[in-house]
Coordinates of C-alpha atoms and ligand atoms in Angstrom, one line a residue:
X1187 CA -9.9 1.9 30.1
X1188 CA -6.9 0.1 28.8
X1189 CA -8.8 -2.2 27.6
X1190 CA -11.1 0.1 25.4
X1191 CA -7.8 1.7 24.5
X1192 CA -6.2 -1.8 23.5
X1193 CA -9.6 -2.8 21.9
X1194 CA -9.8 0.5 19.8
X1195 CA -6.3 0.2 18.7
X1196 CA -6.6 -3.4 16.8
X1197 CA -9.2 -1.4 14.6
X1198 CA -9.3 -0.7 11.1
X1199 CA -8.5 3.0 10.0
X1200 CA -11.7 3.4 8.5
X1201 CA -13.4 2.3 12.5
X1202 CA -11.3 4.0 14.3
X1203 CA -11.8 7.0 12.4
X1204 CA -15.9 6.5 11.7
X1205 CA -15.6 5.8 15.4
X1206 CA -14.0 8.9 16.6
X1207 CA -16.0 11.6 14.6
X1208 CA -19.4 10.2 15.6
X1209 CA -18.1 10.4 19.0
X1210 CA -16.4 13.7 19.4
X1211 CA -19.4 15.0 17.2
X1212 CA -21.6 13.3 19.7
X1213 CA -19.8 14.8 22.4
X1214 CA -20.0 18.5 21.0
X1215 CA -23.1 18.3 19.9
X1216 CA -24.1 17.2 23.6
X1217 CA -22.3 19.6 25.4
X1218 CA -24.2 22.5 22.9
X1219 CA -27.3 21.0 24.2
X1220 CA -26.9 21.6 27.7
X1221 CA -25.9 25.0 27.7
X1222 CA -28.8 26.1 25.8
X1223 CA -31.4 23.6 27.6
X1224 CA -29.8 25.5 31.5
X1225 CA -29.7 28.6 29.3
X1226 CA -33.1 28.1 28.3
X1227 CA -34.8 26.8 31.1
X1228 CA -33.6 29.2 33.9
X1229 CA -34.7 32.0 31.2
X1230 CA -38.3 30.4 30.7
X1231 CA -39.0 29.9 34.5
X1232 CA -37.6 33.3 35.2
X1233 CA -40.1 34.4 32.4
X1234 CA -42.9 32.3 34.4
X1235 CA -42.0 33.4 38.0
X1236 CA -42.2 37.0 36.6
X1237 CA -45.7 36.7 35.3
X1238 CA -46.6 35.1 38.5
X1239 CA -45.2 38.2 40.5
X1240 CA -47.0 40.8 38.2
X1241 CA -50.4 39.2 38.3
X1242 CA -50.2 39.5 42.1
X1243 CA -48.7 42.9 41.7
X1244 CA -51.6 44.0 39.8
X1245 CA -53.9 42.3 42.1
X1246 CA -52.9 43.9 44.9
X1247 CA -52.6 47.2 43.4
X1248 CA -56.2 47.0 42.6
X1249 CA -57.5 45.6 45.4
X1250 CA -55.2 49.0 47.3
X1251 CA -56.9 51.2 45.0
X1252 CA -60.3 50.1 45.9
X1253 CA -60.0 49.8 49.6
X1254 CA -62.7 52.5 51.3
X1255 CA -65.4 51.9 47.9
X1256 CA -66.1 48.0 47.8
X1257 CA -66.4 45.4 50.4
X1258 CA -65.7 42.0 50.6
X1259 CA -69.0 40.8 50.0
X1260 CA -69.2 42.6 46.6
X1261 CA -66.2 41.5 45.2
X1262 CA -67.7 37.9 45.9
X1263 CA -70.7 38.7 43.8
X1264 CA -68.6 40.2 40.8
X1265 CA -65.7 38.8 40.3
X1266 CA -65.3 39.7 37.0
X1267 CA -62.7 42.1 37.2
X1268 CA -60.3 40.3 39.1
X1269 CA -60.8 37.7 36.7
X1270 CA -59.7 39.8 33.7
X1271 CA -56.5 40.6 36.1
X1272 CA -55.6 37.0 36.8
X1273 CA -54.0 35.0 34.1
X1274 CA -56.4 31.7 32.9
X1275 CA -54.8 29.0 34.6
X1276 CA -54.1 30.7 37.7
X1277 CA -55.6 30.6 40.5
X1278 CA -56.1 33.0 42.5
X1279 CA -57.8 32.5 46.8
X1280 CA -58.2 34.7 49.5
X1281 CA -58.2 33.8 53.1
X1282 CA -59.2 35.4 56.4
X1283 CA -56.8 34.7 59.3
X1284 CA -58.2 31.5 60.5
X1285 CA -57.3 29.8 57.1
X1286 CA -61.1 30.1 55.9
X1287 CA -61.8 30.5 52.0
X1288 CA -63.5 33.5 51.6
X1289 CA -62.9 33.9 47.7
X1290 CA -61.7 31.8 44.8
X1291 CA -61.1 32.9 41.2
X1292 CA -60.8 29.7 38.9
X1293 CA -59.6 26.4 40.3
X1294 CA -57.2 24.9 38.2
X1295 CA -54.9 24.0 41.3
X1296 CA -55.8 23.0 45.0
X1297 CA -54.8 25.0 47.6
X1298 CA -51.0 25.5 49.2
X1299 CA -50.6 25.1 53.1
X1300 CA -50.2 29.0 54.6
X1301 CA -47.8 28.9 57.3
X1302 CA -48.5 31.9 59.2
X1303 CA -46.0 31.1 61.8
X1304 CA -42.9 31.9 59.4
X1305 CA -42.9 35.4 58.7
X1306 CA -41.0 35.3 55.3
X1307 CA -44.3 33.3 53.2
X1308 CA -45.3 36.8 52.6
X1309 CA -42.0 37.6 50.8
X1310 CA -41.0 34.9 49.4
X1311 CA -42.2 32.9 45.9
X1312 CA -42.3 29.2 47.2
X1313 CA -42.2 26.6 44.7
X1314 CA -44.9 24.1 45.6
X1315 CA -43.8 20.2 44.8
X1316 CA -46.2 18.5 46.4
X1317 CA -49.3 18.0 44.8
X1318 CA -47.7 19.5 41.1
X1319 CA -45.2 21.9 40.1
X1320 CA -46.2 25.8 40.9
X1321 CA -45.4 29.0 42.3
X1322 CA -46.9 30.5 45.4
X1323 CA -47.2 34.0 46.2
X1324 CA -48.5 35.1 49.1
X1325 CA -49.9 39.0 49.4
X1326 CA -51.9 40.9 52.8
X1327 CA -54.6 42.7 51.4
X1328 CA -57.3 44.6 52.8
X1329 CA -61.0 44.9 51.3
X1330 CA -63.0 47.2 52.9
X1331 CA -63.1 46.4 56.8
X1332 CA -61.7 43.1 55.7
X1333 CA -58.3 41.7 55.7
X1334 CA -57.1 38.6 54.6
X1335 CA -54.5 36.8 53.1
X1336 CA -54.6 36.4 49.2
X1337 CA -52.8 33.4 47.8
X1338 CA -51.8 33.0 43.9
X1339 CA -50.9 29.4 43.0
X1340 CA -49.5 30.1 39.2
X1341 CA -49.1 26.4 37.5
X1342 CA -45.3 25.4 35.5
X1343 CA -47.2 22.5 33.5
X1344 CA -46.8 24.9 30.4
X1345 CA -43.3 25.7 31.0
X1346 CA -42.9 22.0 31.7
X1347 CA -44.0 20.2 28.7
X1348 CA -42.4 23.3 26.6
X1349 CA -39.3 22.0 28.8
X1350 CA -40.1 18.3 27.6
X1351 CA -40.7 19.3 24.2
X1352 CA -37.4 21.0 23.7
X1353 CA -35.3 18.0 25.2
X1354 CA -37.2 15.4 22.9
X1355 CA -36.4 17.7 19.6
X1356 CA -32.6 18.1 21.1
X1357 CA -32.6 14.2 21.1
X1358 CA -34.2 13.0 17.8
X1359 CA -31.8 15.9 16.4
X1360 CA -29.3 14.6 18.1
X1361 CA -29.3 11.1 17.6
X1362 CA -29.6 12.4 13.9
X1363 CA -26.8 14.0 13.8
X1364 CA -24.2 11.0 15.2
X1365 CA -25.8 9.0 11.8
X1366 CA -25.4 11.6 10.0
X1367 CA -22.3 12.4 11.1
X1368 CA -20.9 8.6 11.1
X1369 CA -22.7 8.2 7.6
X1370 CA -20.6 10.5 6.4
X1371 CA -16.9 10.0 8.1
X1372 CA -17.6 5.8 7.3
X1373 CA -18.4 7.5 3.5
X1374 CA -15.2 10.1 3.6
X1375 CA -12.6 7.0 5.4
X1376 CA -13.9 4.6 2.5
X1377 CA -13.0 7.2 0.4
X1378 CA -9.7 7.9 1.6
X1379 CA -8.5 4.6 2.8
X1380 CA -9.6 3.4 -0.3
X1381 CA -6.2 4.2 -2.0
X1382 CA -4.3 3.4 1.1
X1383 CA -5.3 -0.1 0.5
X1384 CA -4.6 -0.6 -2.9
X1385 CA -1.0 0.5 -1.8
X1386 CA -1.2 -2.2 0.6
X1387 CA -2.8 -5.0 -1.8
X1388 CA 0.5 -3.7 -4.0
X1389 CA 2.8 -4.4 -2.5
X1390 CA 1.8 -7.5 -1.2
X1391 CA 1.5 -8.5 -4.7
X1392 CA 5.2 -7.0 -5.4
X1393 CA 6.2 -9.0 -2.1
X1394 CA 4.4 -12.3 -3.6
X1395 CA 4.6 -12.1 -7.2
X1396 CA 7.4 -9.3 -8.1
X1397 CA 7.9 -6.4 -10.3
X1398 CA 5.7 -7.2 -13.0
X1399 CA 2.2 -7.5 -11.4
X1400 CA 1.5 -3.9 -10.0
X1401 CA -1.6 -2.3 -9.0
X1402 CA -2.6 0.7 -11.0
X1403 CA -3.8 3.3 -8.7
X1404 CA -7.1 5.4 -9.3
X1405 CA -6.3 7.9 -7.5
X1406 CA -4.8 10.6 -8.5
X1407 CA -5.3 13.5 -6.3
X1408 CA -3.2 16.8 -5.6
X1409 CA -2.7 15.3 -1.8
X1410 CA -0.7 13.9 0.9
X1411 CA -2.1 10.7 -0.4
X1412 CA -1.8 11.6 -4.2
X1413 CA 2.3 12.2 -3.2
X1414 CA 2.7 9.1 -1.3
X1415 CA 1.3 7.0 -4.4
X1416 CA 3.4 8.5 -6.6
X1417 CA 6.3 8.2 -4.7
X1418 CA 5.7 4.7 -4.3
X1419 CA 5.4 4.5 -8.2
X1420 CA 8.6 6.1 -8.5
X1421 CA 10.3 4.5 -6.3
X1422 CA 8.6 1.1 -7.6
X1423 CA 9.9 2.0 -11.0
X1424 CA 13.8 3.1 -9.8
X1425 CA 13.4 -0.6 -7.7
X1426 CA 12.8 -2.2 -10.9
X1427 CA 14.9 -0.8 -12.8
X1428 CA 18.1 -1.7 -10.6
X1429 CA 16.9 -5.0 -10.0
X1430 CA 16.7 -5.4 -14.1
X1431 CA 20.2 -3.9 -14.1
X1432 CA 21.3 -5.8 -11.2
X1433 CA 20.3 -9.0 -12.9
X1434 CA 21.3 -8.2 -16.0
X1435 CA 25.1 -7.0 -14.4
X1436 CA 24.7 -10.9 -13.4
X1437 CA 24.0 -12.4 -16.4
X1438 CA 26.5 -10.1 -18.2
X1439 CA 29.5 -10.9 -15.6
X1440 CA 28.8 -14.8 -16.2
X1441 CA 28.9 -14.4 -19.7
X1442 CA 31.7 -12.7 -20.1
X1443 CA 33.4 -15.1 -17.2
X1444 CA 33.0 -18.1 -19.2
X1445 CA 34.4 -16.6 -22.3
X1446 CA 37.8 -17.0 -20.7
X1447 CA 36.9 -20.0 -18.8
X1448 CA 35.7 -21.9 -22.0
X1449 CA 39.2 -21.0 -23.5
X1450 CA 41.3 -22.3 -20.7
X1451 CA 39.3 -25.6 -20.4
X1452 CA 40.1 -25.7 -24.5
X1453 CA 43.4 -25.3 -24.1
X1454 CA 44.0 -27.8 -21.3
X1455 CA 42.5 -30.4 -23.3
X1456 CA 44.7 -29.7 -26.0
X1457 CA 47.6 -30.1 -23.7
X1458 CA 46.4 -33.1 -22.5
X1459 CA 45.9 -34.8 -25.8
X1460 CA 48.5 -33.3 -28.4
X1461 CA 50.9 -31.0 -26.1
X1462 CA 52.8 -33.4 -23.9
X1463 CA 54.5 -34.8 -27.2
X1464 CA 54.4 -31.0 -29.1
X1465 CA 56.5 -28.7 -27.0
X1466 CA 55.0 -25.9 -29.3
X1467 CA 51.5 -26.7 -28.7
X1468 CA 52.4 -26.5 -25.2
X1469 CA 54.0 -23.6 -25.0
X1470 CA 51.6 -21.7 -27.1
X1471 CA 48.7 -23.3 -24.9
X1472 CA 50.2 -22.2 -22.0
X1473 CA 50.8 -18.6 -22.8
X1474 CA 47.1 -18.2 -24.1
X1475 CA 45.9 -19.9 -21.2
X1476 CA 47.9 -17.3 -18.9
X1477 CA 46.6 -14.2 -20.9
X1478 CA 43.1 -15.8 -20.0
X1479 CA 43.8 -16.1 -16.8
X1480 CA 45.3 -12.3 -16.2
X1481 CA 42.5 -10.9 -18.6
X1482 CA 39.8 -12.8 -15.7
X1483 CA 42.1 -11.4 -12.7
X1484 CA 41.4 -7.9 -14.3
X1485 CA 37.7 -8.1 -14.9
X1486 CA 36.8 -9.6 -11.8
X1487 CA 38.9 -6.8 -9.8
X1488 CA 36.8 -4.1 -11.9
X1489 CA 33.6 -6.0 -11.3
X1490 CA 34.5 -6.2 -7.8
X1491 CA 35.6 -2.4 -7.8
X1492 CA 31.9 -1.6 -9.7
X1493 CA 29.8 -4.0 -7.1
X1494 CA 31.7 -2.1 -4.4
X1495 CA 30.7 1.4 -5.4
X1496 CA 32.3 3.0 -2.0
X1497 CA 31.0 5.6 -0.9
X1498 CA 31.7 9.3 -1.9
X1499 CA 34.8 10.8 0.7
X1500 CA 33.5 13.9 1.1
X1501 CA 36.8 15.9 2.9
X1502 CA 39.2 14.3 0.2
X1503 CA 40.9 16.6 -1.9
X1504 CA 43.7 15.3 -4.4
X1505 CA 46.6 17.4 -6.5
X1506 CA 46.0 16.8 -10.0
X1507 CA 50.0 17.0 -11.1
X1508 CA 51.0 14.6 -8.6
X1509 CA 48.2 11.9 -9.6
X1510 CA 49.4 12.3 -13.5
X1511 CA 53.2 11.9 -12.5
X1512 CA 52.3 8.9 -11.0
X1513 CA 50.3 7.2 -13.7
X1514 CA 52.8 9.1 -16.2
X1515 CA 55.7 7.2 -14.6
X1516 CA 53.4 3.8 -14.6
X1517 CA 52.3 3.3 -17.7
X1518 CA 55.3 4.3 -19.3
X1519 CA 57.0 1.5 -17.7
X1520 CA 54.2 -0.8 -19.6
X1521 CA 54.1 1.0 -22.7
X1522 CA 57.5 2.3 -23.2
X1523 CA 56.8 3.2 -26.8
X1524 CA 53.9 5.2 -25.5
X1525 CA 54.8 9.5 -25.5
X1526 CA 52.6 11.0 -22.4
X1527 CA 53.1 15.0 -22.7
X1528 CA 51.7 16.7 -19.8
X1529 CA 50.7 20.5 -19.6
X1530 CA 49.1 22.5 -17.4
X1531 CA 47.8 26.3 -17.3
X1532 CA 46.6 28.3 -14.5
X1533 CA 47.0 28.6 -11.1
X1534 CA 47.4 25.2 -9.2
X1535 CA 44.5 24.5 -7.2
X1536 CA 43.2 21.3 -5.5
X1537 CA 40.4 19.5 -6.7
X1538 CA 38.1 17.6 -4.3
X1539 CA 38.4 13.4 -5.1
X1540 CA 40.6 10.9 -3.4
X1541 CA 43.6 10.2 -5.2
X1542 CA 43.0 6.5 -5.3
X1543 CA 39.8 7.8 -7.8
X1544 CA 41.5 10.1 -9.8
X1545 CA 44.2 7.8 -10.5
X1546 CA 42.0 5.2 -11.7
X1547 CA 40.2 7.2 -14.2
X1548 CA 43.6 8.7 -15.3
X1549 CA 44.8 5.8 -15.9
X1550 CA 41.5 4.3 -17.7
X1551 CA 41.3 7.4 -20.3
X1552 CA 45.5 7.7 -20.9
X1553 CA 45.4 3.5 -21.3
X1554 CA 42.6 3.2 -23.7
X1555 CA 44.2 5.8 -25.8
X1556 CA 47.6 4.0 -25.8
X1557 CA 45.8 0.3 -26.1
X1558 CA 43.1 1.3 -29.2
X1559 CA 45.5 2.9 -31.0
X1560 CA 47.8 1.7 -34.7
X1561 CA 50.3 4.2 -34.6
X1562 CA 53.3 5.4 -32.0
X1563 CA 50.9 6.5 -29.3
X1564 CA 50.9 10.3 -28.3
X1565 CA 48.8 11.2 -25.3
X1566 CA 48.2 15.1 -24.8
X1567 CA 47.0 15.9 -21.5
X1568 CA 46.2 19.0 -20.6
X1569 CA 45.1 20.7 -17.2
X1570 CA 43.6 24.4 -17.6
X1571 CA 42.5 25.8 -14.1
X1572 CA 40.0 28.5 -14.4
X1573 CA 38.0 30.8 -11.8
X1574 CA 35.9 27.6 -10.1
X1575 CA 37.1 24.9 -12.0
X1576 CA 39.7 22.6 -13.4
X1577 CA 39.5 21.4 -16.9
X1578 CA 41.5 18.4 -17.5
X1579 CA 41.6 16.9 -21.5
X1580 CA 43.2 13.8 -22.4
X1581 CA 43.7 13.8 -26.2
X1582 CA 44.8 10.5 -27.9
X1583 CA 46.1 10.1 -31.5
X1584 CA 44.2 6.8 -31.4
X1585 CA 41.6 4.7 -34.5
X1586 CA 38.8 6.8 -32.9
X1587 CA 35.0 5.8 -32.0
X1588 CA 32.9 5.9 -34.4
X1589 CA 29.7 7.6 -34.1
X1590 CA 27.0 5.0 -33.6
X1591 CA 29.4 3.7 -31.0
X1592 CA 29.9 7.0 -29.0
X1593 CA 26.5 6.4 -27.1
X1594 CA 27.4 3.0 -25.5
X1595 CA 31.0 2.9 -24.5
X1596 CA 30.6 3.9 -20.8
X1597 CA 27.8 1.1 -20.5
X1598 CA 29.0 -2.3 -18.8
X1599 CA 30.7 -4.4 -20.9
X1600 CA 30.9 -2.7 -24.2
X1601 CA 33.4 -3.5 -26.4
X1602 CA 33.1 -1.4 -29.6
X1603 CA 35.4 -4.4 -31.5
X1604 CA 34.7 -7.6 -29.4
X1605 CA 37.8 -9.2 -32.1
X1606 CA 40.3 -7.1 -30.3
X1607 CA 40.2 -9.3 -27.2
X1608 CA 43.9 -9.5 -27.7
X1609 CA 43.8 -6.4 -26.1
X1610 CA 43.2 -7.4 -22.7
X1611 CA 40.3 -5.5 -22.8
X1612 CA 36.9 -6.3 -20.6
X1613 CA 34.6 -3.2 -21.5
X1614 CA 34.2 -2.4 -18.1
X1615 CA 37.2 0.3 -17.7
X1616 CA 35.0 3.3 -18.6
X1617 CA 31.9 2.0 -17.1
X1618 CA 34.3 2.4 -13.6
X1619 CA 35.6 5.9 -14.2
X1620 CA 31.7 7.2 -15.3
X1621 CA 31.1 5.5 -11.8
X1622 CA 33.5 7.6 -10.1
X1623 CA 32.9 10.7 -12.1
X1624 CA 29.4 10.6 -11.1
X1625 CA 30.0 10.1 -7.5
X1626 CA 32.9 13.3 -7.6
X1627 CA 30.1 15.3 -9.5
X1628 CA 32.7 15.4 -12.5
X1629 CA 31.5 16.5 -15.9
X1630 CA 32.7 14.3 -18.2
X1631 CA 32.3 14.6 -22.3
X1632 CA 33.9 12.3 -24.9
X1633 CA 35.1 13.3 -28.7
X1634 CA 36.2 10.8 -31.2
X1635 CA 36.9 11.0 -34.9
X1636 CA 37.3 7.5 -36.7
X1637 CA 41.3 7.3 -37.9
X1638 CA 42.1 10.5 -36.1
X1639 CA 41.9 9.8 -32.1
X1640 CA 39.5 10.3 -29.6
X1641 CA 39.3 13.2 -26.6
X1642 CA 38.0 13.1 -22.8
X1643 CA 37.3 16.2 -21.2
X1644 CA 36.8 16.3 -17.7
X1645 CA 35.4 19.1 -15.8
X1646 CA 35.7 19.3 -11.8
X1647 CA 34.1 21.9 -9.7
X1648 CA 37.0 23.3 -7.5
Ligands
ADP2644 P1 37.9 -2.4 -22.0 O1 38.1 -2.2 -20.9 O2 37.6 -3.3 -23.2 O3 38.8 -1.1 -23.1 P2 36.0 0.3 -21.8 O4 34.9 0.7 -21.1 O5 37.7 1.1 -21.5 O6 36.6 -1.4 -21.9 O7 35.9 0.6 -23.6 C1 34.8 0.2 -23.8 C2 35.5 0.7 -25.2 O8 35.3 1.8 -25.8 C3 36.7 -0.3 -26.1 O9 36.1 -1.9 -26.3 C4 37.2 0.9 -26.8 O10 36.3 -0.3 -28.3 C5 36.3 1.9 -26.9 N1 37.2 3.2 -26.4 C6 37.7 3.1 -25.3 N2 38.5 4.5 -25.1 C7 39.0 4.6 -26.6 C8 40.1 5.7 -27.2 N3 40.6 6.2 -26.1 N4 39.9 5.1 -28.8 C9 39.5 4.2 -29.1 N5 38.7 3.3 -28.6 C10 38.3 3.2 -27.2

């Protein structure tokens, strides 16, 4: 049995399906046939027995009614009346008590043995199977002065051929049903398994040749398989996009890192050639190289921040005023000329974000307002608590961002004016800000006017 299980287990899904359907249909059909056959068999056999009994009863009733008025000789010479009672294929014999046959109507079956010693032979109906399948009924009869035994033999050949016919019909219909069920389930299995095969082929192709070589599925039905294919398609599209993004990110990162390295390389060669004798070249080159190294260090830190994309801390809370205070102190040290004005309205509440992430977001936005500014930087920060939200606005009086650049400022490595590289910008600050706001479900909006300034509006859920 285990071997059969193993054999079945390793068959294709199509074979399993076809085989199981055929087997289940065959077993159900066989069970129904067996029940019908047994019921039909007992019903028809009972019918035959009733027929035989009825003839025997009719014969004895007739002879009883003629008791005194007719002799055995008269019946012998005229069997017409008895023949009318007896069915065509039944045989009737009358014996005297010595076992001598005195009368016979029809002769389809040979006589059956009469065992006078067994008292019950008169009351039972026996099924004699020695010569052929027949019912035998015995009755005591009296005709005039004659007393004897009437023997009725009822053959079961019609019943048997009928049962044989039923059995053959059932077998033929059964084999037909199994073949039909097998073919239909094979067709259905083919129909339903084809998309799964396509899916497997598509996965194989993607594994071997990459995302470009995807198979298009023709199966569009609105069922579980259709759902599976749609999920697979969407998943592949997402994977492909994230794969492309990753490739783009790696190529952008290496390109961006190459620029400061090339600058440092250039300055080192300059020092090697002229710097030893020219202290001015030496000083300038070392300064530029150091600032490039600082920029590279910042970029690497930011890249690591983006790549790490740490999991959201669902239980974290932070007080915005505390974070604003520490960022303000830190930035005032770096940019003493800048003015950072913080105002707050409404009842103070905590927001669901880690202090570290909130600090990064606020520092990036305020620092950008200071860096991208050609006047004395004044940054207005306003914290407004409402019922279920907190609105934080950071507005600067800087150079502003042109309309066409606004949709791209959150893209990685995007810089509006690459020539302002001396600002130490990497084009990653706002990408990190966006990643953090998305992670903590903070709604971020930006409004800007060239020459007037930029305003970032952040909505936190409380
Ligand atoms: P970076 O690190 O180079 O500053 P960001 O991602 O922070 O990169 O910003 C992307 C670009 O958006 C910057 O190069 C700058 O041109 C523009 N930008 C960002 N914030 C401001 C602002 N407050 N005012 C004007 N321009 C800004």
